[in-house]
């Protein structure tokens, strides 16, 4: 499955089963920028386990195929919906590494 085509054929509300929390949006933008779980935990001053939980929650809230690569999918998701996610509290200058 071409995940980019799947995502581009949808709108943000259609893809979210539930609204993302502000923290999930922050974690999504950092993760999509290529930061590791450990780096995200340090930046947000939370445990690595908490950062992982937020990443998993984001992935679960986005209605995408289960066999999709999480890192690539979240990166594409973030960059396709960057404007909307930034309005929700995501970091403006996030870029995939």
C-alpha positions in Angstrom: 0.0 0.0 0.0 1.2 3.5 -0.8 0.8 5.2 2.5 1.4 8.7 1.0 -1.6 8.2 -1.4 -3.7 6.9 1.4 -3.0 9.9 3.6 -3.3 12.5 0.8 -6.7 11.1 0.0 -8.0 12.0 3.4 -8.6 15.0 5.6 -7.2 15.4 9.1 -10.6 14.9 10.9 -11.3 11.8 8.8 -8.0 10.2 9.9 -8.3 10.8 13.6 -10.4 8.5 15.6 -10.1 10.9 18.6 -8.6 14.4 18.9 -4.9 14.4 19.7 -3.9 16.0 23.0 -1.5 18.9 23.0 1.3 16.7 24.3 0.6 14.1 21.6 0.9 16.8 19.0 4.2 17.9 20.5 5.5 14.4 20.5 4.3 13.8 16.9 6.1 16.8 15.6 9.3 15.9 17.4 9.1 12.2 16.3 8.4 13.2 12.7 11.4 15.5 12.9 13.6 12.4 13.6 14.2 12.8 17.3 14.6 9.5 19.1 12.3 8.5 22.0 15.1 9.3 24.4 15.6 12.7 22.9 11.9 13.5 23.0 11.8 12.4 26.6 14.7 14.8 27.4 13.2 17.7 25.5 9.8 17.4 27.1 11.2 16.4 30.5 9.2 13.1 30.7 10.3 9.5 31.0 11.1 7.5 27.8 8.2 5.2 28.6 5.9 8.3 28.7 7.2 9.4 25.3 6.6 5.9 23.9 3.1 5.9 25.2 2.4 9.2 23.5 3.8 7.9 20.2 1.7 4.8 20.5 -1.4 6.8 21.3 -0.9 9.0 18.2 -0.4 6.0 16.0 -3.6 4.4 17.4 -5.6 7.6 16.9 -4.6 7.8 13.3 -6.8 5.4 11.3 -4.0 3.9 9.1 -3.3 0.3 8.1 -1.7 -1.7 10.9 1.1 -3.0 8.6 2.4 0.5 7.9 5.9 1.5 9.1 5.2 3.8 12.2 8.1 6.1 11.7 7.5 6.7 8.0 3.7 7.0 8.5 3.9 9.5 11.3 6.5 11.5 9.4 4.3 11.7 6.3 1.2 12.3 8.3 2.9 15.2 10.1 4.2 16.8 6.9 0.9 16.4 4.9 -1.1 18.0 7.8 1.7 20.3 9.1 -0.5 23.5 9.0 -3.3 21.9 11.0 -1.0 20.2 13.5 1.0 23.4 14.1 -2.3 25.2 14.9 -3.0 22.3 17.4 0.3 23.1 19.2 2.9 21.3 17.2 6.4 22.7 16.6 6.5 25.0 13.5 9.9 24.0 12.3 9.8 20.3 12.5 11.5 18.5 9.6 12.1 14.8 8.9 15.7 13.8 9.2 
